[in-house]
Amino acid sequence: MTIQENVPLAPLTTLQVGGSAHYFAELRREDDVREAAQFAKSRNLPLFVLGGGSNLVVADSGWPGLVLRIAIGGITTQSTDASGNAVLFSVGAGVNWDDFVAQAVVQNCAGVECLSGIPGSVGGTPVQNVGAYGQEVADTIESVRALDLKEDRIVVLPKPACGFRYRTSIFNTTERGRYVILRVNFRLKRGGVPSLKYADLQKYFAERLAEKKTPPSLAEVREAVRDIRRSKGMLIVPGDDECRSAGSFFKNPVLSDAQFKDLAERAAAKGLEIPSYPALDAQRKVSAAWLVEHSGFSKGYGEGAAGISHKHALALVNRGDAKASDVVGLKDEIQHGVQEAWGILLEPEPVLVGF
Ligand SMILES: Cc1cc2nc3c(=O)[nH]c(=O)nc-3n(C[C@H](O)[C@H](O)[C@H](O)COP(=O)(O)OP(=O)(O)OC[C@H]3O[C@@H](n4cnc5c(N)ncnc54)[C@H](O)[C@@H]3O)c2cc1C
């Protein structure tokens, strides 16, 4: 295990802002993760676990302690029933998420096809229970293997212990900072039908679905999801400045009845109607994108180095030479504007590191 000093973090993130890690180690083996954690503990250094850096805003001052970049690889599969159709994939935390999805689809295994094109590592996905187009990783995660820093031992957390909810798990709430995820075990279904719950996907395949011909295959759904994501700046395409972002910057707020009533009254007073989406309504969520766009922040907003994407109202983009402070300044401005207009405080989705 090698510990490096003063390693710039911006190039290791999709938003590409922020300073350096005081200490940095890239780790491919579980033993090395343990050793690096000991190094930090013995020197009283704050620890930060880095995956693919796609959900982060790193402060301009960087990280004062040790950054562990998890690069544990390997995908193994095992059939777990007599028919051979229930397949357990054990995937190293450092595997690129989309590479795993591609492999699952090639093996004709359903369960993660709608999560195609999400950047980052496999180990990053349980943290905020990554989701898109009608699927979330909690649907297929069987267990998570992790180093428990509190007890200094390796544990296997079955799904119920992970506390998955919308963009939430124990890893980013009650037990934040306690576990380093080493492997994730997914149970997928060989020969399963692709999920077409989401309106965008139904629209994409409208003709085929109407004609009741052969339903789309897993591979076709994967390509459709990537196409739709590309059109929204939600697929990392080299050379496309619109995807120098951390994805959606704000979560869709989950409202109480009283908050929803207040929102509806404010909308009516402005002659507006709150849009209704079955996928959001079921969880009493309101579209954060709608709130942002109806608070004076349209796509392309912002004159400075940080702005709103031209393709997606929720993506804050680094237009080239933005600093973390520019991004956070824009975040504050949007939060303030939405709160003034609608009485709702939007919660950021990316993790703010070193602030
Ligand atoms: C263009 C774009 C589109 C996106 N689309 C979506 C989307 O559709 N849906 C969605 O849910 N998210 C989306 N995201 C957000 C992001 O891709 C996911 O949250 C992703 O799973 C983050 O993984 P990562 O490896 O990059 O984690 P990082 O950004 O490196 O880290 C994020 C958090 O996870 C922790 N972490 C990472 N790896 C580990 C580990 N091995 N052990 C313990 N903790 C760890 C970090 O400490 C940090 O707290 C998008 C981002 C971008 C840039």
Short mmCIF file of N, CA, C and O in Angstrom, two decimals, residues 19 21 63 100 125 141 162 166-167 207 221 232-233 246 285 294 313 322:
data_model
loop_
_atom_site.label_atom_id
_atom_site.label_comp_id
_atom_site.label_asym_id
_atom_site.label_seq_id
_atom_site.Cartn_x
_atom_site.Cartn_y
_atom_site.Cartn_z
N GLY A 19 -9.80 21.25 -4.06
CA GLY A 19 -8.36 21.20 -3.81
C GLY A 19 -7.83 19.77 -3.69
O GLY A 19 -8.39 18.83 -4.27
N ALA A 21 -6.00 16.29 -1.63
CA ALA A 21 -6.04 15.46 -0.42
C ALA A 21 -4.66 15.57 0.22
O ALA A 21 -3.65 15.43 -0.48
N TRP A 63 -9.02 18.21 1.23
CA TRP A 63 -9.34 17.35 2.36
C TRP A 63 -8.11 17.27 3.27
O TRP A 63 -7.04 16.88 2.82
N PHE A 100 -20.59 -2.94 -14.85
CA PHE A 100 -21.36 -4.04 -14.23
C PHE A 100 -22.72 -4.19 -14.90
O PHE A 100 -23.16 -5.30 -15.24
N THR A 125 -22.92 2.99 -5.02
CA THR A 125 -24.36 2.93 -5.28
C THR A 125 -25.24 2.67 -4.04
O THR A 125 -26.32 3.24 -3.96
N ILE A 141 -30.15 -5.37 -4.38
CA ILE A 141 -29.02 -5.65 -3.46
C ILE A 141 -29.44 -6.74 -2.48
O ILE A 141 -30.51 -6.67 -1.87
N CYS A 162 -29.32 -2.30 5.80
CA CYS A 162 -28.78 -1.12 5.09
C CYS A 162 -29.73 0.08 5.14
O CYS A 162 -29.34 1.20 4.79
N TYR A 166 -35.57 6.44 -0.23
CA TYR A 166 -35.27 7.32 -1.37
C TYR A 166 -33.97 8.09 -1.13
O TYR A 166 -33.87 8.86 -0.17
N ARG A 167 -32.97 7.83 -1.94
CA ARG A 167 -31.63 8.48 -1.92
C ARG A 167 -30.98 8.41 -0.53
O ARG A 167 -30.20 9.29 -0.14
N GLU A 207 -44.39 3.02 -29.93
CA GLU A 207 -44.88 2.32 -31.12
C GLU A 207 -44.88 0.82 -30.92
O GLU A 207 -45.89 0.16 -31.18
N VAL A 221 -33.44 -1.82 -23.80
CA VAL A 221 -33.80 -0.88 -22.73
C VAL A 221 -32.54 -0.16 -22.23
O VAL A 221 -32.54 1.04 -21.99
N LYS A 232 -30.33 14.48 -21.95
CA LYS A 232 -30.53 15.34 -20.78
C LYS A 232 -29.23 15.74 -20.11
O LYS A 232 -29.24 16.28 -19.00
N GLY A 233 -28.11 15.42 -20.74
CA GLY A 233 -26.80 15.74 -20.14
C GLY A 233 -26.53 14.88 -18.92
O GLY A 233 -25.72 15.24 -18.06
N ALA A 246 -22.30 17.07 -11.10
CA ALA A 246 -22.43 15.96 -10.13
C ALA A 246 -23.81 15.34 -10.28
O ALA A 246 -24.39 14.85 -9.32
N LYS A 285 -43.59 12.90 -3.48
CA LYS A 285 -42.48 13.77 -3.84
C LYS A 285 -42.95 14.79 -4.87
O LYS A 285 -43.87 14.52 -5.63
N HIS A 294 -39.50 27.17 -11.84
CA HIS A 294 -40.55 28.15 -11.54
C HIS A 294 -40.14 29.09 -10.42
O HIS A 294 -40.98 29.67 -9.73
N ALA A 313 -32.46 21.08 -15.71
CA ALA A 313 -32.61 22.18 -14.73
C ALA A 313 -31.97 21.86 -13.38
O ALA A 313 -31.70 22.77 -12.59
N ALA A 322 -14.52 26.74 -12.97
CA ALA A 322 -15.25 27.05 -11.74
C ALA A 322 -14.49 26.56 -10.52
O ALA A 322 -13.73 25.59 -10.59
#
